[in-house]
Amino acid sequence: MGARNFYEETTARLEKALQFCDDTKAVVIGDKTLDSVGDFFKKLFDVRKAIVVADATTFRIAGKRVSDALAGAGIEVEPSYVYDVPHMHAEMSLVDMLKPRLAQTDAIPVAVGSGTVNDLCKYTSSLVERPYMVCGTAASMDGYTSFGASIEFNECKQTFSCPAPRGVLIDMDVVCAAPLKMNAAGFADLIAKIPAGADWIIADLLGTEPIDQVAWRLVQDSLRDWVADPEGVARGDRKALAFLTEGLIMSGLAMQKAKTSRTASGAEHQFSHLWDNQHHKFNGEASHGFKVGVGTVATSALYERILENWTEKTFDVAIANVDVDFRSWETIEKELEEHFGTTGLFETVKRECRKKYVEPDELKRRLALFRDSWSELKQKLADQLMPAAEIQTIIHKATAPSTPEEIGISRERLQYSYRLAQQLRYRYNVLDWTRDVGQWSTMVDALFTSGGFWAR
Ligand SMILES: [Zn+2]
């Protein structure tokens, strides 16, 4: 079939991004790349031994081939570690299962799988202080190249700090054959970077989390191209899926560069984290990307309403109201207890909300800053964002859920989720902004009443 132009484009962009990363040294996306996994491994790890880590499914579709190809290249390969756990997801007990096996050997783990296997292998490898690599089997999330692993511990999904993989090898034949719902989930996780970028623009203006220009460009420069062909994703088109894979991997590299997940996650991810922590499942499943996709529509709809309605005067009114409406820390704490008191999240949300709590004078300063920057800020946000209905259509074309009902969330619950999601994390976003401006009922609640986006 010869060289494909889009692989050249992708490779060039990835090579450039790798210069900025401390952990990941090589990323290859292409056709039949699993056949050359031996060379890829040797370049990264020289004469070290290898051990494939997979689950029953990923071992069947690619793990066995990887192990054979490594051995065929003259690498000493230990018997594979294959999880035999039905409906497995990343939880600490599975780390505890893998750790003794890795501790018995000095072989380099080669994860074969997507989110779950990668997170388990990433974290366990770090516990035995060893680098690892991954052969990704689906374009389902952006965690391949991010530092940190998302693992459930004490019934809460948590991110554990650990290095990103030394290398990532993607065989597009495997990704194209992956279940559509996995690639659709990855698509939703990628388009989320649109409102996430808008959130970063606001935080940058406030100075709480300044934009890292390099990391910003890694994600945002090609984002529109990566999500341009949702129908292609749905029909398993190779170019559409290669771009999707690249976008997800680049998002991870940007997190490595900036040493924060701010580059790839904003308020839309807080909806997902909230539902994770509520152990929300629909038809037995809890796809990260699907939840993030609905969160993406939710925050885009809020932004849209804000940009349609707010003016400089909105902030003047807000400033005047601070002395009347200001919510003291005690008031917020009481509210947190009401919302989270019976959940395992109470201490976390208290800590996170305390970090972003500001006194009246600082709140007034911020509101004045928004007012004085309004025309420029409004333009920047408008350039960054897409209309919520358009995002919804694109996500739907990629076959990911674009309405809350499709993931088992009622409108009523979604409305309450806006409130809870705002309190989940320190990271300043459109939800905090709406609250600070004192516009919750006119912006969020109004989305659910006659004429509002969610009342349709
Ligand atoms: Zn995500």
Tab-separated table of C-alpha atoms and ligand atoms in Angstrom:
chain	number	residue	atom	x	y	z
A	1	MET	CA	0.000	0.000	0.000
A	2	GLY	CA	3.063	2.258	0.291
A	3	ALA	CA	3.559	5.220	2.565
A	4	ARG	CA	0.388	6.998	3.532
A	5	ASN	CA	0.508	10.742	3.754
A	6	PHE	CA	-1.521	10.970	6.892
A	7	TYR	CA	0.919	8.724	8.745
A	8	GLU	CA	3.733	11.042	7.699
A	9	GLU	CA	1.786	14.035	9.006
A	10	THR	CA	1.036	12.238	12.235
A	11	THR	CA	4.596	11.049	12.721
A	12	ALA	CA	6.025	14.520	12.121
A	13	ARG	CA	3.712	16.069	14.718
A	14	LEU	CA	4.443	13.332	17.265
A	15	GLU	CA	8.207	13.588	16.782
A	16	LYS	CA	8.024	17.285	17.491
A	17	ALA	CA	5.957	16.717	20.615
A	18	LEU	CA	8.308	14.060	21.986
A	19	GLN	CA	11.104	16.609	22.333
A	20	PHE	CA	9.159	18.145	25.190
A	21	CYS	CA	8.495	14.938	27.096
A	22	ASP	CA	10.558	13.454	29.905
A	23	ASP	CA	9.106	9.938	30.063
A	24	THR	CA	7.998	8.935	26.577
A	25	LYS	CA	10.782	8.539	24.042
A	26	ALA	CA	9.002	6.940	21.084
A	27	VAL	CA	5.507	6.750	19.623
A	28	VAL	CA	4.696	4.832	16.453
A	29	ILE	CA	1.294	4.781	14.766
A	30	GLY	CA	1.041	2.759	11.575
A	31	ASP	CA	-0.044	-0.395	9.755
A	32	LYS	CA	1.225	-3.800	10.866
A	33	THR	CA	3.497	-2.226	13.457
A	34	LEU	CA	3.105	-5.165	15.847
A	35	ASP	CA	5.319	-7.179	13.526
A	36	SER	CA	8.207	-4.839	14.316
A	37	VAL	CA	7.598	-4.594	18.066
A	38	GLY	CA	10.950	-6.357	18.604
A	39	ASP	CA	12.947	-3.553	17.006
A	40	PHE	CA	10.864	-0.958	18.811
A	41	PHE	CA	11.529	-2.697	22.141
A	42	LYS	CA	15.271	-3.064	21.526
A	43	LYS	CA	15.663	0.610	20.670
A	44	LEU	CA	14.138	1.534	24.005
A	45	PHE	CA	15.367	-1.225	26.281
A	46	ASP	CA	18.368	-2.771	24.524
A	47	VAL	CA	18.940	-6.344	25.761
A	48	ARG	CA	16.442	-6.362	28.608
A	49	LYS	CA	13.934	-9.198	29.011
A	50	ALA	CA	10.243	-8.584	28.266
A	51	ILE	CA	6.949	-9.674	29.807
A	52	VAL	CA	3.603	-9.082	28.125
A	53	VAL	CA	0.782	-7.901	30.409
A	54	ALA	CA	-2.717	-8.242	28.962
A	55	ASP	CA	-6.255	-9.343	29.704
A	56	ALA	CA	-7.881	-12.377	28.138
A	57	THR	CA	-9.319	-10.356	25.236
A	58	THR	CA	-6.307	-8.209	24.443
A	59	PHE	CA	-4.045	-11.239	24.733
A	60	ARG	CA	-6.146	-13.008	22.135
A	61	ILE	CA	-6.285	-10.095	19.702
A	62	ALA	CA	-2.707	-8.846	20.045
A	63	GLY	CA	-0.840	-9.987	23.167
A	64	LYS	CA	0.126	-13.397	21.903
A	65	ARG	CA	1.375	-11.858	18.665
A	66	VAL	CA	3.418	-9.280	20.566
A	67	SER	CA	4.996	-11.935	22.749
A	68	ASP	CA	5.843	-14.099	19.709
A	69	ALA	CA	7.212	-11.131	17.758
A	70	LEU	CA	9.435	-10.109	20.683
A	71	ALA	CA	10.780	-13.655	20.979
A	72	GLY	CA	11.222	-13.788	17.201
A	73	ALA	CA	13.437	-10.711	17.411
A	74	GLY	CA	15.750	-12.526	19.822
A	75	ILE	CA	14.457	-10.899	22.985
A	76	GLU	CA	14.197	-13.092	26.058
A	77	VAL	CA	10.472	-13.190	26.851
A	78	GLU	CA	8.946	-14.366	30.127
A	79	PRO	CA	5.572	-16.145	30.182
A	80	SER	CA	2.869	-13.510	29.705
A	81	TYR	CA	0.783	-12.200	32.600
A	82	VAL	CA	-2.835	-12.442	31.462
A	83	TYR	CA	-5.605	-11.168	33.730
A	84	ASP	CA	-8.449	-13.629	33.774
A	85	VAL	CA	-11.044	-11.382	35.414
A	86	PRO	CA	-14.518	-10.870	33.942
A	87	HIS	CA	-15.701	-7.225	33.492
A	88	MET	CA	-12.418	-5.988	34.816
A	89	HIS	CA	-11.718	-2.349	35.492
A	90	ALA	CA	-8.686	-0.640	36.959
A	91	GLU	CA	-8.814	-1.240	40.701
A	92	MET	CA	-6.154	-1.646	43.334
A	93	SER	CA	-6.750	-5.365	43.907
A	94	LEU	CA	-5.608	-5.959	40.310
A	95	VAL	CA	-2.431	-3.986	40.967
A	96	ASP	CA	-1.873	-6.219	43.987
A	97	MET	CA	-2.243	-9.261	41.722
A	98	LEU	CA	0.299	-8.095	39.144
A	99	LYS	CA	2.887	-6.644	41.493
A	100	PRO	CA	4.345	-9.910	42.880
A	101	ARG	CA	4.653	-11.286	39.359
A	102	LEU	CA	6.626	-8.233	38.207
A	103	ALA	CA	8.686	-8.263	41.391
A	104	GLN	CA	9.826	-11.826	40.616
A	105	THR	CA	11.551	-10.727	37.443
A	106	ASP	CA	13.504	-7.803	36.045
A	107	ALA	CA	11.718	-8.031	32.692
A	108	ILE	CA	10.271	-4.894	31.086
A	109	PRO	CA	6.462	-4.953	31.127
A	110	VAL	CA	4.840	-4.608	27.722
A	111	ALA	CA	1.199	-3.685	28.295
A	112	VAL	CA	-1.109	-4.852	25.528
A	113	GLY	CA	-4.543	-3.265	25.814
A	114	SER	CA	-6.211	0.098	26.288
A	115	GLY	CA	-7.303	2.074	29.349
A	116	THR	CA	-7.580	-0.613	31.998
A	117	VAL	CA	-4.543	-2.733	31.175
A	118	ASN	CA	-2.440	0.353	30.529
A	119	ASP	CA	-3.354	1.999	33.837
A	120	LEU	CA	-2.742	-1.199	35.800
A	121	CYS	CA	0.570	-1.863	34.101
A	122	LYS	CA	1.668	1.768	34.317
A	123	TYR	CA	1.097	1.987	38.043
A	124	THR	CA	2.404	-1.483	38.925
A	125	SER	CA	5.564	-0.900	36.868
A	126	SER	CA	6.213	2.256	38.846
A	127	LEU	CA	5.801	0.331	42.110
A	128	VAL	CA	8.613	-2.008	41.076
A	129	GLU	CA	10.545	1.014	39.763
A	130	ARG	CA	10.675	-0.121	36.193
A	131	PRO	CA	9.944	1.590	32.874
A	132	TYR	CA	7.363	-0.037	30.616
A	133	MET	CA	5.903	0.268	27.144
A	134	VAL	CA	2.410	-0.189	25.762
A	135	CYS	CA	0.894	-1.579	22.587
A	136	GLY	CA	-2.456	0.204	22.445
A	137	THR	CA	-5.412	-1.790	21.136
A	138	ALA	CA	-8.100	0.913	20.837
A	139	ALA	CA	-8.394	4.694	20.499
A	140	SER	CA	-10.512	4.796	23.616
A	141	MET	CA	-8.940	7.405	25.941
A	142	ASP	CA	-6.027	9.790	26.305
A	143	GLY	CA	-4.248	7.945	29.089
A	144	TYR	CA	-1.656	6.052	27.048
A	145	THR	CA	0.945	8.780	27.289
A	146	SER	CA	-0.163	10.655	30.380
A	147	PHE	CA	1.715	10.400	33.640
A	148	GLY	CA	-0.401	9.015	36.449
A	149	ALA	CA	-2.857	6.135	36.444
A	150	SER	CA	-6.561	6.254	37.180
A	151	ILE	CA	-7.312	3.433	39.601
A	152	GLU	CA	-10.195	2.732	41.947
A	153	PHE	CA	-9.097	2.535	45.572
A	154	ASN	CA	-11.368	2.518	48.642
A	155	GLU	CA	-14.356	2.787	46.296
A	156	CYS	CA	-13.085	6.064	44.848
A	157	LYS	CA	-11.509	6.526	41.458
A	158	GLN	CA	-8.178	8.217	42.065
A	159	THR	CA	-5.220	9.286	40.016
A	160	PHE	CA	-1.960	7.811	41.255
A	161	SER	CA	1.201	9.561	40.251
A	162	CYS	CA	3.556	7.464	38.117
A	163	PRO	CA	5.634	7.932	34.961
A	164	ALA	CA	4.183	7.631	31.472
A	165	PRO	CA	5.345	4.737	29.265
A	166	ARG	CA	8.775	4.856	27.654
A	167	GLY	CA	7.203	3.902	24.326
A	168	VAL	CA	3.792	3.566	22.674
A	169	LEU	CA	3.228	1.374	19.651
A	170	ILE	CA	-0.105	1.468	17.836
A	171	ASP	CA	-1.024	-0.998	15.130
A	172	MET	CA	-3.882	0.574	13.184
A	173	ASP	CA	-5.068	-2.843	12.025
A	174	VAL	CA	-5.840	-3.606	15.661
A	175	VAL	CA	-7.423	-0.189	16.354
A	176	CYS	CA	-9.599	-0.412	13.216
A	177	ALA	CA	-10.861	-3.800	14.404
A	178	ALA	CA	-11.559	-2.606	17.963
A	179	PRO	CA	-15.199	-2.394	19.102
A	180	LEU	CA	-16.722	0.811	17.738
A	181	LYS	CA	-17.923	1.892	21.159
A	182	MET	CA	-14.309	2.046	22.385
A	183	ASN	CA	-13.148	4.312	19.568
A	184	ALA	CA	-16.345	6.368	19.902
A	185	ALA	CA	-15.516	6.871	23.587
A	186	GLY	CA	-12.034	8.078	22.644
A	187	PHE	CA	-13.578	10.487	20.172
A	188	ALA	CA	-15.736	12.015	22.913
A	189	ASP	CA	-12.691	12.239	25.214
A	190	LEU	CA	-10.862	14.120	22.446
A	191	ILE	CA	-13.568	16.620	21.483
A	192	ALA	CA	-13.751	17.447	25.209
A	193	LYS	CA	-10.513	19.397	24.714
A	194	ILE	CA	-12.588	22.151	23.078
A	195	PRO	CA	-14.456	23.342	26.209
A	196	ALA	CA	-11.484	22.234	28.349
A	197	GLY	CA	-9.403	24.749	26.416
A	198	ALA	CA	-11.972	27.457	27.137
A	199	ASP	CA	-11.751	26.668	30.856
A	200	TRP	CA	-7.979	27.033	30.687
A	201	ILE	CA	-8.381	30.434	29.005
A	202	ILE	CA	-10.407	31.663	32.001
A	203	ALA	CA	-7.985	30.206	34.553
A	204	ASP	CA	-5.129	31.784	32.608
A	205	LEU	CA	-6.763	35.191	32.815
A	206	LEU	CA	-7.171	34.779	36.570
A	207	GLY	CA	-3.594	33.606	36.856
A	208	THR	CA	-4.523	30.502	38.876
A	209	GLU	CA	-3.210	28.188	36.141
A	210	PRO	CA	-1.353	30.064	33.404
A	211	ILE	CA	-1.455	28.549	29.928
A	212	ASP	CA	1.654	26.609	28.929
A	213	GLN	CA	1.906	27.678	25.299
A	214	VAL	CA	3.775	24.598	24.100
A	215	ALA	CA	1.363	22.165	25.738
A	216	TRP	CA	-1.590	24.229	24.561
A	217	ARG	CA	-0.442	24.036	20.949
A	218	LEU	CA	0.223	20.285	21.117
A	219	VAL	CA	-3.471	19.750	21.805
A	220	GLN	CA	-5.245	22.720	20.265
A	221	ASP	CA	-3.382	23.318	16.981
A	222	SER	CA	-4.694	20.186	15.252
A	223	LEU	CA	-7.739	19.465	17.377
A	224	ARG	CA	-10.251	20.509	14.703
A	225	ASP	CA	-8.561	18.211	12.169
A	226	TRP	CA	-8.559	15.268	14.568
A	227	VAL	CA	-12.306	15.511	15.172
A	228	ALA	CA	-13.237	16.485	11.614
A	229	ASP	CA	-14.454	13.066	10.509
A	230	PRO	CA	-16.803	11.514	13.068
A	231	GLU	CA	-18.513	9.424	10.364
A	232	GLY	CA	-15.078	8.051	9.483
A	233	VAL	CA	-14.606	6.984	13.086
A	234	ALA	CA	-18.013	5.304	12.980
A	235	ARG	CA	-17.215	3.332	9.847
A	236	GLY	CA	-13.720	2.390	11.007
A	237	ASP	CA	-11.930	4.547	8.469
A	238	ARG	CA	-8.172	4.257	8.875
A	239	LYS	CA	-7.283	7.917	8.500
A	240	ALA	CA	-10.047	9.091	10.837
A	241	LEU	CA	-8.938	6.574	13.454
A	242	ALA	CA	-5.237	7.357	13.007
A	243	PHE	CA	-5.991	11.050	13.599
A	244	LEU	CA	-8.127	10.188	16.594
A	245	THR	CA	-5.343	8.008	18.013
A	246	GLU	CA	-2.803	10.733	17.417
A	247	GLY	CA	-5.011	13.332	19.116
A	248	LEU	CA	-5.419	11.180	22.193
A	249	ILE	CA	-1.713	10.409	22.380
A	250	MET	CA	-0.840	14.077	21.878
A	251	SER	CA	-3.188	15.003	24.728
A	252	GLY	CA	-1.211	12.652	26.953
A	253	LEU	CA	2.105	14.082	25.761
A	254	ALA	CA	0.826	17.595	26.478
A	255	MET	CA	0.014	16.516	30.040
A	256	GLN	CA	3.562	15.169	30.340
A	257	LYS	CA	4.985	18.431	29.044
A	258	ALA	CA	2.891	20.703	31.246
A	259	LYS	CA	2.977	18.308	34.219
A	260	THR	CA	-0.743	18.848	34.690
A	261	SER	CA	-3.873	17.349	33.187
A	262	ARG	CA	-5.230	20.882	32.759
A	263	THR	CA	-4.195	20.614	29.094
A	264	ALA	CA	-6.748	17.887	28.466
A	265	SER	CA	-9.429	18.258	31.069
A	266	GLY	CA	-11.797	20.906	32.381
A	267	ALA	CA	-15.285	21.037	33.856
A	268	GLU	CA	-16.577	18.404	31.402
A	269	HIS	CA	-14.265	15.873	33.069
A	270	GLN	CA	-15.638	16.818	36.477
A	271	PHE	CA	-19.048	15.548	35.394
A	272	SER	CA	-17.402	12.264	34.515
A	273	HIS	CA	-15.437	12.119	37.789
A	274	LEU	CA	-18.616	12.864	39.694
A	275	TRP	CA	-20.522	10.023	38.049
A	276	ASP	CA	-17.519	7.719	38.549
A	277	ASN	CA	-17.551	8.480	42.220
A	278	GLN	CA	-21.295	7.903	42.370
A	279	HIS	CA	-20.517	4.483	40.836
A	280	HIS	CA	-22.852	5.305	38.012
A	281	LYS	CA	-23.194	2.555	35.449
A	282	PHE	CA	-25.538	2.163	32.518
A	283	ASN	CA	-26.231	-1.263	31.078
A	284	GLY	CA	-23.395	-2.492	33.272
A	285	GLU	CA	-20.899	-0.096	31.721
A	286	ALA	CA	-19.128	3.045	32.839
A	287	SER	CA	-17.238	4.346	29.809
A	288	HIS	CA	-15.053	7.336	30.656
A	289	GLY	CA	-15.382	8.826	27.185
A	290	PHE	CA	-19.160	8.517	27.108
A	291	LYS	CA	-19.512	10.389	30.379
A	292	VAL	CA	-16.996	13.009	29.286
A	293	GLY	CA	-18.931	13.434	26.013
A	294	VAL	CA	-22.139	14.290	27.845
A	295	GLY	CA	-20.135	16.596	30.139
A	296	THR	CA	-18.716	18.274	27.031
A	297	VAL	CA	-22.189	19.060	25.715
A	298	ALA	CA	-23.195	20.227	29.202
A	299	THR	CA	-20.364	22.745	29.581
A	300	SER	CA	-20.602	23.863	25.943
A	301	ALA	CA	-24.298	24.652	26.467
A	302	LEU	CA	-23.435	26.714	29.537
A	303	TYR	CA	-20.705	28.618	27.716
A	304	GLU	CA	-23.068	29.314	24.864
A	305	ARG	CA	-25.643	30.832	27.165
A	306	ILE	CA	-22.993	32.912	28.915
A	307	LEU	CA	-21.619	34.318	25.674
A	308	GLU	CA	-25.133	35.180	24.504
A	309	ASN	CA	-26.095	36.975	27.688
A	310	TRP	CA	-23.208	38.456	29.614
A	311	THR	CA	-21.931	41.963	29.103
A	312	GLU	CA	-19.583	44.249	31.056
A	313	LYS	CA	-22.628	45.244	33.051
A	314	THR	CA	-23.102	41.668	34.263
A	315	PHE	CA	-19.804	41.949	36.131
A	316	ASP	CA	-20.648	45.393	37.541
A	317	VAL	CA	-23.852	43.961	38.977
A	318	ALA	CA	-21.884	41.020	40.339
A	319	ILE	CA	-19.364	43.320	42.022
A	320	ALA	CA	-22.172	45.300	43.631
A	321	ASN	CA	-23.718	42.065	44.870
A	322	VAL	CA	-20.600	40.673	46.516
A	323	ASP	CA	-21.236	42.478	49.789
A	324	VAL	CA	-24.810	41.180	49.908
A	325	ASP	CA	-24.495	37.683	48.464
A	326	PHE	CA	-20.991	36.659	49.477
A	327	ARG	CA	-20.891	33.080	50.664
A	328	SER	CA	-18.558	32.612	53.615
A	329	TRP	CA	-16.412	29.506	53.969
A	330	GLU	CA	-18.785	28.264	56.701
A	331	THR	CA	-21.728	28.486	54.286
A	332	ILE	CA	-19.828	26.609	51.601
A	333	GLU	CA	-18.724	23.965	54.078
A	334	LYS	CA	-22.326	23.411	55.139
A	335	GLU	CA	-23.370	23.042	51.545
A	336	LEU	CA	-20.575	20.554	50.902
A	337	GLU	CA	-21.727	18.515	53.840
A	338	GLU	CA	-25.257	18.510	52.445
A	339	HIS	CA	-24.010	17.387	49.035
A	340	PHE	CA	-21.201	15.028	49.958
A	341	GLY	CA	-21.430	14.398	53.707
A	342	THR	CA	-22.499	10.796	53.340
A	343	THR	CA	-20.012	9.974	50.569
A	344	GLY	CA	-16.328	9.142	50.675
A	345	LEU	CA	-15.647	12.409	48.861
A	346	PHE	CA	-16.396	14.829	51.703
A	347	GLU	CA	-12.796	15.401	52.833
A	348	THR	CA	-11.564	15.725	49.246
A	349	VAL	CA	-14.156	18.275	48.165
A	350	LYS	CA	-13.575	20.281	51.344
A	351	ARG	CA	-9.873	20.421	50.590
A	352	GLU	CA	-10.394	21.293	46.917
A	353	CYS	CA	-13.025	23.952	47.587
A	354	ARG	CA	-10.937	25.478	50.371
A	355	LYS	CA	-8.100	25.887	47.878
A	356	LYS	CA	-10.286	27.878	45.534
A	357	TYR	CA	-12.118	29.880	48.178
A	358	VAL	CA	-11.378	33.618	48.005
A	359	GLU	CA	-12.264	36.512	50.272
A	360	PRO	CA	-14.700	39.232	49.082
A	361	ASP	CA	-11.950	41.651	48.029
A	362	GLU	CA	-10.258	39.087	45.830
A	363	LEU	CA	-13.594	38.093	44.324
A	364	LYS	CA	-14.265	41.737	43.472
A	365	ARG	CA	-10.831	42.041	41.900
A	366	ARG	CA	-11.525	38.991	39.744
A	367	LEU	CA	-14.923	40.264	38.666
A	368	ALA	CA	-13.379	43.594	37.696
A	369	LEU	CA	-10.715	41.762	35.741
A	370	PHE	CA	-13.396	39.858	33.809
A	371	ARG	CA	-15.255	43.110	33.144
A	372	ASP	CA	-12.168	44.957	31.948
A	373	SER	CA	-11.086	42.080	29.703
A	374	TRP	CA	-14.603	41.196	28.564
A	375	SER	CA	-14.526	42.054	24.861
A	376	GLU	CA	-11.203	40.300	24.367
A	377	LEU	CA	-12.118	37.344	26.584
A	378	LYS	CA	-15.495	36.916	24.925
A	379	GLN	CA	-13.854	36.821	21.495
A	380	LYS	CA	-11.224	34.310	22.635
A	381	LEU	CA	-13.864	32.011	24.100
A	382	ALA	CA	-16.073	32.317	21.038
A	383	ASP	CA	-13.111	31.372	18.822
A	384	GLN	CA	-12.287	28.403	21.014
A	385	LEU	CA	-15.771	26.972	21.511
A	386	MET	CA	-18.269	25.226	19.297
A	387	PRO	CA	-22.047	25.542	19.638
A	388	ALA	CA	-23.381	22.838	21.956
A	389	ALA	CA	-25.815	21.508	19.349
A	390	GLU	CA	-22.978	21.139	16.858
A	391	ILE	CA	-20.820	19.244	19.361
A	392	GLN	CA	-23.830	17.075	20.088
A	393	THR	CA	-24.274	16.284	16.397
A	394	ILE	CA	-20.581	15.468	15.922
A	395	ILE	CA	-20.473	13.193	18.967
A	396	HIS	CA	-23.654	11.500	17.770
A	397	LYS	CA	-22.147	10.913	14.308
A	398	ALA	CA	-19.193	9.188	15.972
A	399	THR	CA	-21.858	6.993	17.663
A	400	ALA	CA	-21.054	8.170	21.195
A	401	PRO	CA	-23.909	9.231	23.504
A	402	SER	CA	-24.715	12.921	23.162
A	403	THR	CA	-27.659	13.164	25.559
A	404	PRO	CA	-27.660	12.341	29.276
A	405	GLU	CA	-30.450	9.774	28.846
A	406	GLU	CA	-28.198	7.702	26.606
A	407	ILE	CA	-25.935	7.103	29.595
A	408	GLY	CA	-28.783	6.704	32.060
A	409	ILE	CA	-28.728	10.218	33.542
A	410	SER	CA	-32.046	12.072	33.797
A	411	ARG	CA	-32.278	15.809	33.066
A	412	GLU	CA	-33.057	16.395	36.716
A	413	ARG	CA	-29.937	14.551	37.774
A	414	LEU	CA	-27.878	16.390	35.167
A	415	GLN	CA	-29.042	19.708	36.583
A	416	TYR	CA	-27.944	18.664	40.070
A	417	SER	CA	-24.700	17.317	38.633
A	418	TYR	CA	-23.709	20.789	37.412
A	419	ARG	CA	-23.860	21.852	41.041
A	420	LEU	CA	-21.895	18.925	42.422
A	421	ALA	CA	-19.332	18.922	39.611
A	422	GLN	CA	-18.489	22.525	40.442
A	423	GLN	CA	-17.402	21.487	43.927
A	424	LEU	CA	-15.310	18.505	42.993
A	425	ARG	CA	-12.034	20.116	42.181
A	426	TYR	CA	-9.775	23.097	42.624
A	427	ARG	CA	-9.376	23.544	38.859
A	428	TYR	CA	-11.093	26.840	37.934
A	429	ASN	CA	-13.647	26.404	35.166
A	430	VAL	CA	-16.910	27.661	33.701
A	431	LEU	CA	-18.884	26.293	36.657
A	432	ASP	CA	-16.825	28.283	39.179
A	433	TRP	CA	-17.055	31.287	36.933
A	434	THR	CA	-20.855	31.126	36.754
A	435	ARG	CA	-21.049	30.866	40.525
A	436	ASP	CA	-18.613	33.702	41.118
A	437	VAL	CA	-20.626	35.960	38.829
A	438	GLY	CA	-23.760	35.045	40.781
A	439	GLN	CA	-25.527	33.795	37.658
A	440	TRP	CA	-26.238	30.176	38.543
A	441	SER	CA	-30.006	30.317	38.252
A	442	THR	CA	-30.055	32.482	35.142
A	443	MET	CA	-27.374	30.416	33.382
A	444	VAL	CA	-27.420	26.821	34.645
A	445	ASP	CA	-30.965	26.389	35.928
A	446	ALA	CA	-32.294	28.263	32.922
A	447	LEU	CA	-30.780	25.616	30.627
A	448	PHE	CA	-33.476	23.304	31.945
A	449	THR	CA	-36.476	25.614	31.688
A	450	SER	CA	-38.518	26.564	28.660
A	451	GLY	CA	-36.283	27.646	25.776
A	452	GLY	CA	-33.119	26.365	27.490
A	453	PHE	CA	-30.737	23.907	25.817
A	454	TRP	CA	-31.725	20.944	27.998
A	455	ALA	CA	-35.447	21.729	27.837
A	456	ARG	CA	-35.542	20.793	24.180
B	1	ZN	ZN	-10.499	11.911	29.631
